[in-house]
Coordinates of C-alpha atoms and ligand atoms in Angstrom, one line a residue:
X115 CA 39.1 -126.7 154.6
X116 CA 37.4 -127.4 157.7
X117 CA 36.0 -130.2 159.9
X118 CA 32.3 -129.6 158.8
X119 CA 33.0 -128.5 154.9
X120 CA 32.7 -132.6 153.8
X121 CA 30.1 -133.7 156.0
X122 CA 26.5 -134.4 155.4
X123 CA 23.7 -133.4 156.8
X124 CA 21.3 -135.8 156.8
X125 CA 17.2 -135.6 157.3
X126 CA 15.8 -138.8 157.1
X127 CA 12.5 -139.7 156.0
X128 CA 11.7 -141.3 159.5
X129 CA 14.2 -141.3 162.7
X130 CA 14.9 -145.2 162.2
X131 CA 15.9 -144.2 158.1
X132 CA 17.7 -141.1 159.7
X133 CA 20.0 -143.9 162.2
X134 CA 20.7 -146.4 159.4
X135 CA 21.6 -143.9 156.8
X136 CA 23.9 -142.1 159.2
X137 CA 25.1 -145.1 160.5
X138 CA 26.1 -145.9 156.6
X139 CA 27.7 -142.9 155.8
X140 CA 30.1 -142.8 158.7
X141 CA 30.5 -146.1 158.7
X142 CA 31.9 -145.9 155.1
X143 CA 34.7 -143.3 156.6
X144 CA 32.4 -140.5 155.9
X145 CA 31.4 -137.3 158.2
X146 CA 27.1 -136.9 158.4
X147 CA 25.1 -135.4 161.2
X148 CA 21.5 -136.8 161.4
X149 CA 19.3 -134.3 161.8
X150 CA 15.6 -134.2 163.8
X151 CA 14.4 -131.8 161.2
X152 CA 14.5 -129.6 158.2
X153 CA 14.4 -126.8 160.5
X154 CA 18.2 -128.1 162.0
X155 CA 19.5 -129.0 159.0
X156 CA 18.8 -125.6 157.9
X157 CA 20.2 -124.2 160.6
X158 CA 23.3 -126.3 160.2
X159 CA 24.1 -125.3 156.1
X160 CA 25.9 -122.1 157.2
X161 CA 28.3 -123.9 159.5
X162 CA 29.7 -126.0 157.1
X163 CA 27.9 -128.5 154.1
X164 CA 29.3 -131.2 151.7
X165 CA 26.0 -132.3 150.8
X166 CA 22.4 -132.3 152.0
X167 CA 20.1 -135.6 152.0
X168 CA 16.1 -134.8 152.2
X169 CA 13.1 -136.9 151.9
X170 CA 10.7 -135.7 149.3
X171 CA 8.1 -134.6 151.4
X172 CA 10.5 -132.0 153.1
X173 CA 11.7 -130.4 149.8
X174 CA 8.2 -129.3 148.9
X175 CA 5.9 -126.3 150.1
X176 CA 7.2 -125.1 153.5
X177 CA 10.0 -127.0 153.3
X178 CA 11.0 -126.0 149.6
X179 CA 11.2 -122.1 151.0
X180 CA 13.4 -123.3 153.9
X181 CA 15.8 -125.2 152.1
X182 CA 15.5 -122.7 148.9
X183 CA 16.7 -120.3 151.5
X184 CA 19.1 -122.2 153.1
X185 CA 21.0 -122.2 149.9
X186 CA 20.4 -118.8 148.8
X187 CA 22.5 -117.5 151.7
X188 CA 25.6 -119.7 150.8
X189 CA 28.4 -118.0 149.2
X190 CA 28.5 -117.8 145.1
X191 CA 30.5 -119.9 144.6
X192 CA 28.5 -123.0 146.2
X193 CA 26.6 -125.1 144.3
X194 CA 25.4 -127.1 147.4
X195 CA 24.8 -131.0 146.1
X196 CA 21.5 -131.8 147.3
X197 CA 20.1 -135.5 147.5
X198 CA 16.3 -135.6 147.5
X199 CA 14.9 -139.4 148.4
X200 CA 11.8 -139.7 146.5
X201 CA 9.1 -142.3 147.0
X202 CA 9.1 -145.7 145.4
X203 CA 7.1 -145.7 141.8
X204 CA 6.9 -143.1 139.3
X205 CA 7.1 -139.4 140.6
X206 CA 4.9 -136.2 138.8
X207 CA 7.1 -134.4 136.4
X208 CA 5.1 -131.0 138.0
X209 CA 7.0 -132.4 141.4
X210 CA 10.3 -133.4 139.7
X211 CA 10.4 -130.0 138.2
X212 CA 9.4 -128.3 141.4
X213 CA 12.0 -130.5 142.9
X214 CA 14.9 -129.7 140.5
X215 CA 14.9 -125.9 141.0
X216 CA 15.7 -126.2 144.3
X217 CA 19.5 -126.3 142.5
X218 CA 22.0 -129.2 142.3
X219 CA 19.6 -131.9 142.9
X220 CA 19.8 -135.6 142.6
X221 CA 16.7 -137.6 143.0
X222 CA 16.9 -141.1 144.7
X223 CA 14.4 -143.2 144.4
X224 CA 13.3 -145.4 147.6
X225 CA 14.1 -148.3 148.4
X226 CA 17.6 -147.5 147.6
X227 CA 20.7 -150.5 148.3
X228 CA 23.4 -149.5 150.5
X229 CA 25.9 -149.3 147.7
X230 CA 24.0 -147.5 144.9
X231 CA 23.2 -144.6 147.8
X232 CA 26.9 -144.1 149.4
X233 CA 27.8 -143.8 145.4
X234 CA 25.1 -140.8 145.3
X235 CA 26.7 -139.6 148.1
X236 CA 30.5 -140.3 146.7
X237 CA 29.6 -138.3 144.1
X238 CA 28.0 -135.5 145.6
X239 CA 31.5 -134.8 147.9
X240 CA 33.7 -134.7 145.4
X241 CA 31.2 -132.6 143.3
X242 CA 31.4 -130.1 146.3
X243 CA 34.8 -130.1 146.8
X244 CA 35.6 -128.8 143.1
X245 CA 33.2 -126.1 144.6
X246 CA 36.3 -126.0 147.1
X247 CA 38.8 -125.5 144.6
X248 CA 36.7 -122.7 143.2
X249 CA 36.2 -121.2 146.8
X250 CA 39.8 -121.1 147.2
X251 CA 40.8 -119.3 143.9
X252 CA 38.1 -116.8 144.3
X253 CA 39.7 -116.6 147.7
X254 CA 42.9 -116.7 146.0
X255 CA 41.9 -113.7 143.4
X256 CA 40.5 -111.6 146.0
X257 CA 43.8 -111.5 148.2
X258 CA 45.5 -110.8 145.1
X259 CA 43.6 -107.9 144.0
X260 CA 43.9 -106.5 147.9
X261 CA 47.8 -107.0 147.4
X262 CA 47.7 -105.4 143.6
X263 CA 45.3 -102.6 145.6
X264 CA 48.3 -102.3 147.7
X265 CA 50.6 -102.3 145.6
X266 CA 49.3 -99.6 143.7
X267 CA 48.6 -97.5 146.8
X268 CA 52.1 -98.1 147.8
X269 CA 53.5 -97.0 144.1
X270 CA 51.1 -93.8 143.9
X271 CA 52.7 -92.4 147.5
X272 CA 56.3 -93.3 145.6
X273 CA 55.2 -90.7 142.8
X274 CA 54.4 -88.4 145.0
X275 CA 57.5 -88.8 147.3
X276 CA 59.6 -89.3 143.9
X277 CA 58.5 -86.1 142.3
X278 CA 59.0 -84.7 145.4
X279 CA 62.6 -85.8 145.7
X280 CA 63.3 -85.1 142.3
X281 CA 62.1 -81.4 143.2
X282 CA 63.9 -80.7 146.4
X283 CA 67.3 -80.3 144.6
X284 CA 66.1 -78.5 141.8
X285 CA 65.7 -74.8 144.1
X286 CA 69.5 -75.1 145.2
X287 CA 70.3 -75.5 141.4
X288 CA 68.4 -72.9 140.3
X289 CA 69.1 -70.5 142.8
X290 CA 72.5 -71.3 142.0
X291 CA 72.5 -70.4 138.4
X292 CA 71.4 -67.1 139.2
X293 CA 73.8 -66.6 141.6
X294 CA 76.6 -67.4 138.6
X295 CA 74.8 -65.2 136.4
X296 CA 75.1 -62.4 139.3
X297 CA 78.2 -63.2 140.9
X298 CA 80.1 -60.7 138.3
X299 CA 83.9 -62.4 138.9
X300 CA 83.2 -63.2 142.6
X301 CA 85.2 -66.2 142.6
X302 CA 84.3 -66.9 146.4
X303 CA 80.4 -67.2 145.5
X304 CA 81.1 -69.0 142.1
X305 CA 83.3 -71.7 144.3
X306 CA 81.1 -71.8 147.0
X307 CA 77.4 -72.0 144.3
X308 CA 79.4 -74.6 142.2
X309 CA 80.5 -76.4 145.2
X310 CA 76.5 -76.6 146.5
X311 CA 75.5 -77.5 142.5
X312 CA 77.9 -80.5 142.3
X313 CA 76.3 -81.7 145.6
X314 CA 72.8 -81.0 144.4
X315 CA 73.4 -82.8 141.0
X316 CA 75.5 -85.6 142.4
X317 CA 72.2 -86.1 144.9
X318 CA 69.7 -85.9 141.9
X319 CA 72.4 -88.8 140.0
X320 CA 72.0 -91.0 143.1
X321 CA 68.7 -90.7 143.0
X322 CA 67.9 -91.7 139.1
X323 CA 70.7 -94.4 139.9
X324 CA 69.0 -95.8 142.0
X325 CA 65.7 -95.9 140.7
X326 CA 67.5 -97.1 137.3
X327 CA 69.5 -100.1 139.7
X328 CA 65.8 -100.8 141.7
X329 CA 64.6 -101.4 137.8
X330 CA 67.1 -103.3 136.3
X331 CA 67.1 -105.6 139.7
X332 CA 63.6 -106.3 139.8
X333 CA 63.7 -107.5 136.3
X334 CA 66.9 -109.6 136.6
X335 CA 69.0 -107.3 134.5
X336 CA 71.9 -106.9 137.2
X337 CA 75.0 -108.2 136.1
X338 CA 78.1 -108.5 138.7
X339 CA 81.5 -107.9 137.8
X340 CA 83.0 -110.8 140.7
X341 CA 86.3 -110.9 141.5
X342 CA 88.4 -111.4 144.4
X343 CA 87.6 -109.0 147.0
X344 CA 89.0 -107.7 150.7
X345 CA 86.0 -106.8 152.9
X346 CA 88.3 -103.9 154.4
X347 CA 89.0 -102.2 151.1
X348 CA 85.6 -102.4 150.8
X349 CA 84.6 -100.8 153.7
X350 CA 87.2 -98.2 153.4
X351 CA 85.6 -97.3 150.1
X352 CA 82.1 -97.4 151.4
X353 CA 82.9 -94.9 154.5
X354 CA 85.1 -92.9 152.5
X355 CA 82.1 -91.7 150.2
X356 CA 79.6 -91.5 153.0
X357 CA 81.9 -89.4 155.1
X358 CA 80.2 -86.0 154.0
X359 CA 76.8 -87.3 154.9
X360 CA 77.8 -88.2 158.3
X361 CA 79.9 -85.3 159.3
X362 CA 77.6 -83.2 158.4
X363 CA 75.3 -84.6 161.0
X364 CA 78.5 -84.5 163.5
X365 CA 77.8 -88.3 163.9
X366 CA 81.4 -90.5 165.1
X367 CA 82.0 -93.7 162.6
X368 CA 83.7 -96.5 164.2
X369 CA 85.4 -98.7 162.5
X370 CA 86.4 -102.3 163.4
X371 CA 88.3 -104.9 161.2
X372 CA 90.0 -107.9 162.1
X373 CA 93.4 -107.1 161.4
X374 CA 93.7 -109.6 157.9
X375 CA 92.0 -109.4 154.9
X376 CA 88.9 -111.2 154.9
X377 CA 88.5 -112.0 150.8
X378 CA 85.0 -112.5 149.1
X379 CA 83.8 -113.2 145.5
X380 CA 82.6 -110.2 144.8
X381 CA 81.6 -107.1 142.6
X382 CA 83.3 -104.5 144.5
X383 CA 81.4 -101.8 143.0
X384 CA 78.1 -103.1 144.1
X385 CA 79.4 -104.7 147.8
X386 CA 80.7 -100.5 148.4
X387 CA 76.7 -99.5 147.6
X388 CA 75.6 -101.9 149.9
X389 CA 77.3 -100.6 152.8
X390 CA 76.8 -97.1 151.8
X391 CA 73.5 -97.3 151.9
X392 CA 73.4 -99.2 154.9
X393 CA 75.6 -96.0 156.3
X394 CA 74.1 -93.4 155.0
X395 CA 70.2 -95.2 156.7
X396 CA 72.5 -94.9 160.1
X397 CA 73.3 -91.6 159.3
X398 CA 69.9 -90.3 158.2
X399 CA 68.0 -92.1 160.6
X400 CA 69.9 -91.1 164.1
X401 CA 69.8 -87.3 165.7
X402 CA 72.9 -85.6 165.4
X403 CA 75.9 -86.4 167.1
X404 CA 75.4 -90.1 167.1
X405 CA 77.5 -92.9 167.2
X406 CA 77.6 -95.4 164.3
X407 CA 79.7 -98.3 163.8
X408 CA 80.9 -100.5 161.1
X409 CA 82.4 -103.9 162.2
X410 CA 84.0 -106.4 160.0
X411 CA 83.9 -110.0 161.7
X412 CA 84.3 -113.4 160.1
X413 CA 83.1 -117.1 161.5
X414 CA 82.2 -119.4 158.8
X415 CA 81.0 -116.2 156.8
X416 CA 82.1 -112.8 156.5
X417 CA 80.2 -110.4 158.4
X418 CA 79.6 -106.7 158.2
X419 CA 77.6 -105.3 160.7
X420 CA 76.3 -101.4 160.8
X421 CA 74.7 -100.4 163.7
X422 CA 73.6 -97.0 164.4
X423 CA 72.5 -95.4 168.1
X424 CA 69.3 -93.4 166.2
X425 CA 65.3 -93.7 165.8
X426 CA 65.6 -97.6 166.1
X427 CA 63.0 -99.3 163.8
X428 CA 59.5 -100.9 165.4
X429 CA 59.2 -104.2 165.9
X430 CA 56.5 -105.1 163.4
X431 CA 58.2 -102.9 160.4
X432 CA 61.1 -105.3 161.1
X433 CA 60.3 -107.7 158.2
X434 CA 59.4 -104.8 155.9
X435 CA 61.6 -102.4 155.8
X436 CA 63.5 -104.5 152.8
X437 CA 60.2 -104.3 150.8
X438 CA 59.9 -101.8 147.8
X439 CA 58.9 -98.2 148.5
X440 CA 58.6 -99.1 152.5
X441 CA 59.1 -96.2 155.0
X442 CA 58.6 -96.0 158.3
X443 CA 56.3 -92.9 159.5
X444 CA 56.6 -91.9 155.8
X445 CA 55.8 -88.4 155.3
X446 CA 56.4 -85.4 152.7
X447 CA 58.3 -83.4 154.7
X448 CA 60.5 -85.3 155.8
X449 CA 63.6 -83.6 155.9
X450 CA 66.2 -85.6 154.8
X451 CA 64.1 -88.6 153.0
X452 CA 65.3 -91.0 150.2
X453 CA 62.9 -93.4 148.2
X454 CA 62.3 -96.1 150.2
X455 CA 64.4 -98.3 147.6
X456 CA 67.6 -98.2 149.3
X457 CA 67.1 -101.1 151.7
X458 CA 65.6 -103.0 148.1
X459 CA 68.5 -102.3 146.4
X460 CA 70.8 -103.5 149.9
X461 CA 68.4 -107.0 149.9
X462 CA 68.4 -107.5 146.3
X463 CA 72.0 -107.3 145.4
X464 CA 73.3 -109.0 149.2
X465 CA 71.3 -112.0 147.3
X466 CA 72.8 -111.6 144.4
X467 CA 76.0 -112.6 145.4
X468 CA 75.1 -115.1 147.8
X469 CA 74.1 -113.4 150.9
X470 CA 71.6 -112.5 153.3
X471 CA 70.7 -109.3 155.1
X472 CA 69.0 -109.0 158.4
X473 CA 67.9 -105.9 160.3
X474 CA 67.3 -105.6 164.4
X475 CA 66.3 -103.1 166.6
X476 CA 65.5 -102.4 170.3
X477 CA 62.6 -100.7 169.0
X478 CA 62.0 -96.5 168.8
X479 CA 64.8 -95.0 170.0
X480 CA 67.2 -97.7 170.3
X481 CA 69.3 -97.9 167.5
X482 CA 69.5 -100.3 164.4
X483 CA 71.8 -103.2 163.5
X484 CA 71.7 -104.0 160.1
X485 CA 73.6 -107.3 159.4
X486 CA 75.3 -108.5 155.9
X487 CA 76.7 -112.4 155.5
X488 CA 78.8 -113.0 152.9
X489 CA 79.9 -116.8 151.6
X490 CA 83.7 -116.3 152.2
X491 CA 85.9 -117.0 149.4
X492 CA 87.8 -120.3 149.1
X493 CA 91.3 -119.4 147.7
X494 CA 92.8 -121.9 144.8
X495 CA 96.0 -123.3 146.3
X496 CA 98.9 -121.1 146.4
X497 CA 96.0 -118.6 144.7
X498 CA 96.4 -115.1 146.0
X499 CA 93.2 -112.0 145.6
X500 CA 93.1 -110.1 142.6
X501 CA 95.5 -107.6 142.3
X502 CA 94.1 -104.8 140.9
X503 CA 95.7 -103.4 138.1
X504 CA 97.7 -99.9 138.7
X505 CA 95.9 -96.5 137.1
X506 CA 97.7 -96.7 133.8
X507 CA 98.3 -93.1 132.3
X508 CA 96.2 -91.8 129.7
X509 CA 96.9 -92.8 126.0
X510 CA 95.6 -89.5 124.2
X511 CA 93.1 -90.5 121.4
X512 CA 91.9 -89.1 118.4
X513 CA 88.0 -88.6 119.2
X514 CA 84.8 -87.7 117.4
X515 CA 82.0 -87.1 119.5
X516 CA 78.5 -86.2 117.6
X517 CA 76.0 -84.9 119.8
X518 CA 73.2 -82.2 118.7
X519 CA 73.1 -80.9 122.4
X520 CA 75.6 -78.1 122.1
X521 CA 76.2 -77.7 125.6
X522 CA 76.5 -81.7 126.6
X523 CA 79.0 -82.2 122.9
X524 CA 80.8 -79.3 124.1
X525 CA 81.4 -79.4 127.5
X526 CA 82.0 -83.4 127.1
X527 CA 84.9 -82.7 124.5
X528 CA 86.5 -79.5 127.1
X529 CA 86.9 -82.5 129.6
X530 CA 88.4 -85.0 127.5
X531 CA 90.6 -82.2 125.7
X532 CA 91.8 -81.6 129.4
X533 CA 92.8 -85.0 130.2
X534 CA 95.2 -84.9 127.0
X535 CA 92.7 -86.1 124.0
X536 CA 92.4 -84.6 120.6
X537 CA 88.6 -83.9 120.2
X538 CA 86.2 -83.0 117.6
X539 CA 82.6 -82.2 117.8
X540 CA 80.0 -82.6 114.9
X541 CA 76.1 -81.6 115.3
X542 CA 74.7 -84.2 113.2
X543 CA 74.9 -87.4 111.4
X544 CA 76.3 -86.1 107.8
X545 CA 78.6 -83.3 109.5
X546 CA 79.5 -86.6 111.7
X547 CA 80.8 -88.6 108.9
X548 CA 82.4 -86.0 107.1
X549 CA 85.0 -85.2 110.1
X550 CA 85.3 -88.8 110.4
X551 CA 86.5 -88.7 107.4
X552 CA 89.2 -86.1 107.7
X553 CA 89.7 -87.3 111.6
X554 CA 90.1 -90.8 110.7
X555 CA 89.0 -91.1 114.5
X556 CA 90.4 -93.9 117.3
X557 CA 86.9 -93.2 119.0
X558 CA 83.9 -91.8 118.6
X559 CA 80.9 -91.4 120.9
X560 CA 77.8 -90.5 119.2
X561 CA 74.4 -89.6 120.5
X562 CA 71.6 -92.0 119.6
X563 CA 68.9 -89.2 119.4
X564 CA 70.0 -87.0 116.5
X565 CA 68.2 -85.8 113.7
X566 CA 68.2 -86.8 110.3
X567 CA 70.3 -89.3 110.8
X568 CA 70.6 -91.0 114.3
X569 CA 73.2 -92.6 115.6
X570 CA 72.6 -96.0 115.0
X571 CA 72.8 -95.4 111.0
X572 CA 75.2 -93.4 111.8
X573 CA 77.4 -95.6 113.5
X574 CA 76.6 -98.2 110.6
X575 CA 77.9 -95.7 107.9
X576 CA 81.1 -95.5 110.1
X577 CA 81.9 -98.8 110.5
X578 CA 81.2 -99.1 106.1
X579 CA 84.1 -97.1 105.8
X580 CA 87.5 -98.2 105.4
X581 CA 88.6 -96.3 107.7
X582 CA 85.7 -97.3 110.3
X583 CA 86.3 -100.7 111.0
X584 CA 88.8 -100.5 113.9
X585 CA 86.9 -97.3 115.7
X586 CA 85.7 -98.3 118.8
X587 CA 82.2 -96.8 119.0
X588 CA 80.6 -95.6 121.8
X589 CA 76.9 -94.7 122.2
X590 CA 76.1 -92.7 124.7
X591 CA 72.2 -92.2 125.5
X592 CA 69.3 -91.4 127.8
X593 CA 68.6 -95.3 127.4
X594 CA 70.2 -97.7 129.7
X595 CA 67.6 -100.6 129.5
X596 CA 69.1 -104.4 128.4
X597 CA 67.1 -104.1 125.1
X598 CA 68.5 -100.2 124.1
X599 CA 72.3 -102.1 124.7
X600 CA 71.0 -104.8 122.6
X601 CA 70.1 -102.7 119.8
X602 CA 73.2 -100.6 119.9
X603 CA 75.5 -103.8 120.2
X604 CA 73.8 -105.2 116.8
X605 CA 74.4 -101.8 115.3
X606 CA 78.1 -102.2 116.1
X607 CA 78.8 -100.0 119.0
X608 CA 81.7 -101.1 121.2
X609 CA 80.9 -99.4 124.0
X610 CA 77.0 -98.2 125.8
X611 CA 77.2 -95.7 128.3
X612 CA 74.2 -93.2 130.0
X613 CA 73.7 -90.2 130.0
X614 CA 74.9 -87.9 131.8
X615 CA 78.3 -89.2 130.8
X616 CA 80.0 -90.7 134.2
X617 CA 83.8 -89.6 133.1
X618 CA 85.2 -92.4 134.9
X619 CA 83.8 -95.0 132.7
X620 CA 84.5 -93.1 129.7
X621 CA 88.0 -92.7 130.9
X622 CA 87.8 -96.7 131.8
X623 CA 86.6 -97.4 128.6
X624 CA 89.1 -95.3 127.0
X625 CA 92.0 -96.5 129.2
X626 CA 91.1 -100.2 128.5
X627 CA 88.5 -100.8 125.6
X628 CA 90.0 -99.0 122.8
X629 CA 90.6 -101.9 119.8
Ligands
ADP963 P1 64.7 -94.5 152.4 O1 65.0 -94.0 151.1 O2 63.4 -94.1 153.0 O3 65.9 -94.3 153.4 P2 65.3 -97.4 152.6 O4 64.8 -98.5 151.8 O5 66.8 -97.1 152.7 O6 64.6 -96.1 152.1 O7 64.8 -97.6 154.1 C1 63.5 -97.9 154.3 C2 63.0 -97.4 155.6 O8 63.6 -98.1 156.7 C3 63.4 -95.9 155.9 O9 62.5 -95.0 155.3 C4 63.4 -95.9 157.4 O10 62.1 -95.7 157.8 C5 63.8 -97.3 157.8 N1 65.2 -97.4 158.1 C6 66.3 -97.8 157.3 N2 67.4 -97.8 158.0 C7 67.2 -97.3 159.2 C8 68.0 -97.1 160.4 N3 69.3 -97.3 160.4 N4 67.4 -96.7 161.5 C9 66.0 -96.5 161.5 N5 65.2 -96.7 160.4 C10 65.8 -97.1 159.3

């Protein structure tokens, strides 16, 4: 609010009534300018009212248009109190009427006590600060809709760039297929086209990963598997799977670690992501043949630092760069382009455990430093990190896996036949439970989707069997969302996993969460 919004301005009905009533309103802590005529205090209303106190005589003909005006122009929310001080003895209801359109008008009658008229006054202030309140939610509303407006321009560019993503890999993939379809036992081209298809479908993975991690976070839905982790394993992992990216742009990696393991509470998993991403932004974002380095300190906090020698970032897309769907100098061609979620995903799951992440730059051209802290874990006395437990060896299984997608059932059981499990396929629901029967089955991983009878029934009729009780269930879906692993946890599955199956947490599930 400012200095003017709560004063009065004050016309008096002669200059000494104008003194003395101005002289009472301040002197009862209250702001008023006195003013020489309606003309000034007209002129005055756009710089700032609480109220307005006129004589009669001023509020009618002439003066009536002025101040009519004077009011019109004020914003739509106002409701501008205006005091009116009428002559002593009865006033004509033609006048009163006159009077009252004028708007929020209180009529005092003359001679007025001291008391009664700083009331009238009172009154109109804090009438005209609700007005305040109003102005500032209006105000409120229309920053929000310019945010929302944002927003929405922000998330319709993320489409476009999405689809557009989504796209790119899709040419490689199909050009590859026809090149296997051609290729006639050239087992140089199949290598090299399968080689180029893994890439371009491990790409297109990352990318639905990602938007699929951005979702879950933004809704809470991120759980972390904590446990005691070294910073430098960590690190190795990260560089180890961003290697590809940066040799292929001939870039160096440097890596520094103190020497000793510096231990945080932590999901390794997700702590790996962040640096990779933070990697693969040094990478992406510096010409080729750059330097990058990734430095592991420790004061108070552990510390990971990566800081690249590339396109630097300007100074006032600093703050933003963490923000959904940001990009700097965003546009469709870029070459080598991600989502704009990566540095979300970084912020978002840094927080998670505790962190912060902060970036800094030189400016175009002058490189990046982007900087993770991480609370350092306090060891228990005599309390040593996690050991991880050693690969055990694979415990072939008896497994059922009901899919109606010949190619995914197939291909999924030709894997997990070549790790050393027995496997049979069925193509729906009854032709499911009928080898289950004859299987009597340790596992079985059963599409949701399938007709007739979908999985979930399915997995019911299973489990009503004698033999179903002690098989470990598995649904695997298209459906990753915390209410779709609700739903398949109350209809007794073990196990939830996405599609495309990731084999490693299949084979982790089958390694450790068989009953
Ligand atoms: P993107 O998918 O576009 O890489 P990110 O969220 O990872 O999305 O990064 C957001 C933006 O921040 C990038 O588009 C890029 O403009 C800028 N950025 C991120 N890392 C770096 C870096 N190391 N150097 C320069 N700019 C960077």
């Amino acid at each position: 609010m400012s200095e003017t919004d709560e004063r009065v301005l004050f016309l008096g009905p002669t200059r000494r009534d104008a003194a003395t009533g101005a002289a009472l309103i301040t002197g009862a802590g209250l702001r008023c300018r006195a003013c020489a005529s309606l003309d000034e205090l007209c002129r005055e209303v756009p710089n700032g009212v609480g109220a307005v106190i006129v004589p009669e005589e001023a509020a009618i003909g002439n003066g009536a248009d002025m101040l009519r005006a004077a009011i019109r122009d004020q914003p739509p929310w106002s409701n501008l109190p205006v005091l009116v001080l009428t002559a002593a003895g009865p006033t004509p209801a033609a006048r009163v009427k006159a009077l009252i359109e004028l708007g929020d008008v209180t009529l005092l009658k003359r001679p007025l006590e001291a008391t009664e008229f700083l009331n009238a006054v009172r009154a109109a202030l804090r009438d005209r600060r609700r007005q305040y309140q109003v102005r500032e939610y209006v105000a409120g509303q229309a920053r929000l809709a310019e945010e929302l407006r944002d927003a929405d321009r922000r998330k319709d560019e993320f489409l476009a760039m999405l689809a557009h993503e989504l796209r790119n890999p899709l040419a490689p993939i199909r050009n590859g297929l026809a090149i296997l379809q051609m290729a006639d036992g050239d087992r140089a081209a199949v290598r090299k086209t399968y080689g180029m298809m893994s890439r371009q479908v491990d790409h297109l993975g990352r990318l639905v990963d990602d938007l699929l991690d951005v979702s879950r976070i933004t809704r809470g839905k991120v759980e972390l598997r904590k446990e005691a982790v070294d910073l430098n394993a960590v690190l190795a992992r990260a560089a180890e799977a961003v290697r590809p990216t940066i040799e292929a742009r001939r870039h160096r990696l440097i890596v520094t670690q103190p020497g000793r393991p510096v231990t945080v509470s932590a999901d390794p998993t997700r702590l790996a992501q962040v640096v990779g991403n933070l990697l693969t932004n040094a990478a992406k974002y510096s010409d080729e043949g750059g330097r990058i380095d990734l430095i592991l300190e420790e004061d108070g906090e552990a510390i990971v630092r990566v800081r690249d020698t590339g396109l630097g970032i300007p100074a006032d897309m600093l703050p933003r760069v963490f923000d959904l769907f940001t990009q700097v100098g965003r546009t469709l061609d870029r070459a080598d382009g991600g989502l704009g979620i990566g540095l979300t995903l970084v912020k978002s799951l840094v927080e998670l455990h505790g962190g912060t992440v902060s970036a800094a730059s030189g400016g175009p051209g002058k490189g990046s430093e982007f900087t993770v802290r991480l609370p350092k874990l306090v060891r228990a006395r005599g309390g040593d990190a996690a050991e991880r437990p050693a690969a055990a060896g694979v415990t072939p299984r008896r497994i059922l896996i009901v899919d109606d997608n010949l190619d995914a059932g197939d291909s999924l059981a030709t894997l997990l036949e070549m790790t050393g499990h027995r496997v049979e396929v069925a193509r729906n629901g009854p032709q499911g439970l009928e080898v289950a029967a004859r299987l009597r089955p340790e596992v079985a991983v059963l599409d949701l989707g399938l007709p007739g009878m979908n999985g979930y029934e399915l997995a019911g009729r299973i489990r009503a069997e004698p033999f179903g009780k002690d098989v470990t269930l598995i649904a695997l879906t298209g459906y990753g969302q915390e209410e779709d692993r609700r739903r398949t946890r109350e209809a007794g599955f073990d196990h939830h996993l996405t599609k495309p199956a990731d084999l490693d947490a299949l084979a982790a599930v089958l390694r450790n969460g068989v009953h």
